[in-house]
């Protein structure tokens, strides 16, 4: 049967031939490892990776999402997100997703992730993601003029134009 320890339980620890008692809570990090963020990949709504390697340029209207993973310390973990434009806080709400806006054009986007474990007091760690490529302005689809199938011509000074807008 596996042993169960409470944070204040004392354990006899032998390190390098020297024995001493230590609270279990002092040993948790050495058993489970220090808290760290192991992934901070940003993807767009299509699943395209926007940062790391060769950064990809998002466009206005794109929804960027980060799905960090953490390890070590005492799970479960709580995440806080700070989206950044050229390294400075955007002031957007602390969500795992961010919608690119016109103010982002010409800048790169990154996110500072802070993770806390469930220990008391909690252990925290932070990491900033690699930046995306430089944000571009999305060009809306423009209507096109289609010549009538019967090749009719303009009559005098007026003509009828029918166009269809294509949704992005």
PDB file of C-alpha atoms in Angstrom, residues 41-51 56-67 81 83-84 90 95-101 104 107-111 129-135:
ATOM      1  CA  UNK A  41       2.512  27.817 -28.819  1.00  0.00           C
ATOM      2  CA  UNK A  42       0.115  30.366 -30.374  1.00  0.00           C
ATOM      3  CA  UNK A  43      -2.279  29.125 -33.067  1.00  0.00           C
ATOM      4  CA  UNK A  44      -4.907  30.880 -35.170  1.00  0.00           C
ATOM      5  CA  UNK A  45      -8.512  29.801 -35.719  1.00  0.00           C
ATOM      6  CA  UNK A  46      -7.365  27.380 -38.447  1.00  0.00           C
ATOM      7  CA  UNK A  47      -4.770  25.701 -36.203  1.00  0.00           C
ATOM      8  CA  UNK A  48      -1.778  27.352 -37.925  1.00  0.00           C
ATOM      9  CA  UNK A  49       1.169  27.795 -35.547  1.00  0.00           C
ATOM     10  CA  UNK A  50       1.929  31.529 -35.522  1.00  0.00           C
ATOM     11  CA  UNK A  51       5.121  31.623 -33.415  1.00  0.00           C
ATOM     12  CA  UNK A  56       3.623  33.643 -39.286  1.00  0.00           C
ATOM     13  CA  UNK A  57       1.936  37.032 -39.708  1.00  0.00           C
ATOM     14  CA  UNK A  58      -1.624  37.142 -38.354  1.00  0.00           C
ATOM     15  CA  UNK A  59      -4.198  39.483 -39.893  1.00  0.00           C
ATOM     16  CA  UNK A  60      -6.779  41.692 -38.251  1.00  0.00           C
ATOM     17  CA  UNK A  61      -9.767  39.594 -37.251  1.00  0.00           C
ATOM     18  CA  UNK A  62      -7.707  36.450 -36.635  1.00  0.00           C
ATOM     19  CA  UNK A  63      -8.372  34.763 -33.298  1.00  0.00           C
ATOM     20  CA  UNK A  64      -5.101  33.728 -31.638  1.00  0.00           C
ATOM     21  CA  UNK A  65      -5.130  31.045 -28.957  1.00  0.00           C
ATOM     22  CA  UNK A  66      -2.457  29.752 -26.603  1.00  0.00           C
ATOM     23  CA  UNK A  67      -2.734  26.360 -24.918  1.00  0.00           C
ATOM     24  CA  UNK A  81      -2.653  35.355 -19.684  1.00  0.00           C
ATOM     25  CA  UNK A  83      -1.454  39.430 -24.337  1.00  0.00           C
ATOM     26  CA  UNK A  84       1.286  41.782 -25.567  1.00  0.00           C
ATOM     27  CA  UNK A  90      -2.376  45.176 -24.617  1.00  0.00           C
ATOM     28  CA  UNK A  95      -8.150  34.846 -21.744  1.00  0.00           C
ATOM     29  CA  UNK A  96      -6.410  32.068 -23.614  1.00  0.00           C
ATOM     30  CA  UNK A  97      -7.664  33.686 -26.880  1.00  0.00           C
ATOM     31  CA  UNK A  98      -7.160  37.144 -28.371  1.00  0.00           C
ATOM     32  CA  UNK A  99      -8.728  38.695 -31.481  1.00  0.00           C
ATOM     33  CA  UNK A 100      -6.242  40.710 -33.558  1.00  0.00           C
ATOM     34  CA  UNK A 101      -7.392  44.339 -34.022  1.00  0.00           C
ATOM     35  CA  UNK A 104      -1.981  45.597 -33.805  1.00  0.00           C
ATOM     36  CA  UNK A 107       3.376  44.895 -34.503  1.00  0.00           C
ATOM     37  CA  UNK A 108       4.066  41.376 -33.329  1.00  0.00           C
ATOM     38  CA  UNK A 109       1.894  39.625 -30.735  1.00  0.00           C
ATOM     39  CA  UNK A 110       3.073  37.503 -27.835  1.00  0.00           C
ATOM     40  CA  UNK A 111       1.539  36.345 -24.566  1.00  0.00           C
ATOM     41  CA  UNK A 129       5.768  33.064 -25.802  1.00  0.00           C
ATOM     42  CA  UNK A 130       7.812  33.589 -28.919  1.00  0.00           C
ATOM     43  CA  UNK A 131       6.303  36.429 -30.981  1.00  0.00           C
ATOM     44  CA  UNK A 132       4.111  36.011 -34.033  1.00  0.00           C
ATOM     45  CA  UNK A 133       5.058  37.548 -37.345  1.00  0.00           C
ATOM     46  CA  UNK A 134       4.169  41.205 -37.944  1.00  0.00           C
ATOM     47  CA  UNK A 135       0.385  41.747 -37.991  1.00  0.00           C
TER      48      UNK A 135
END
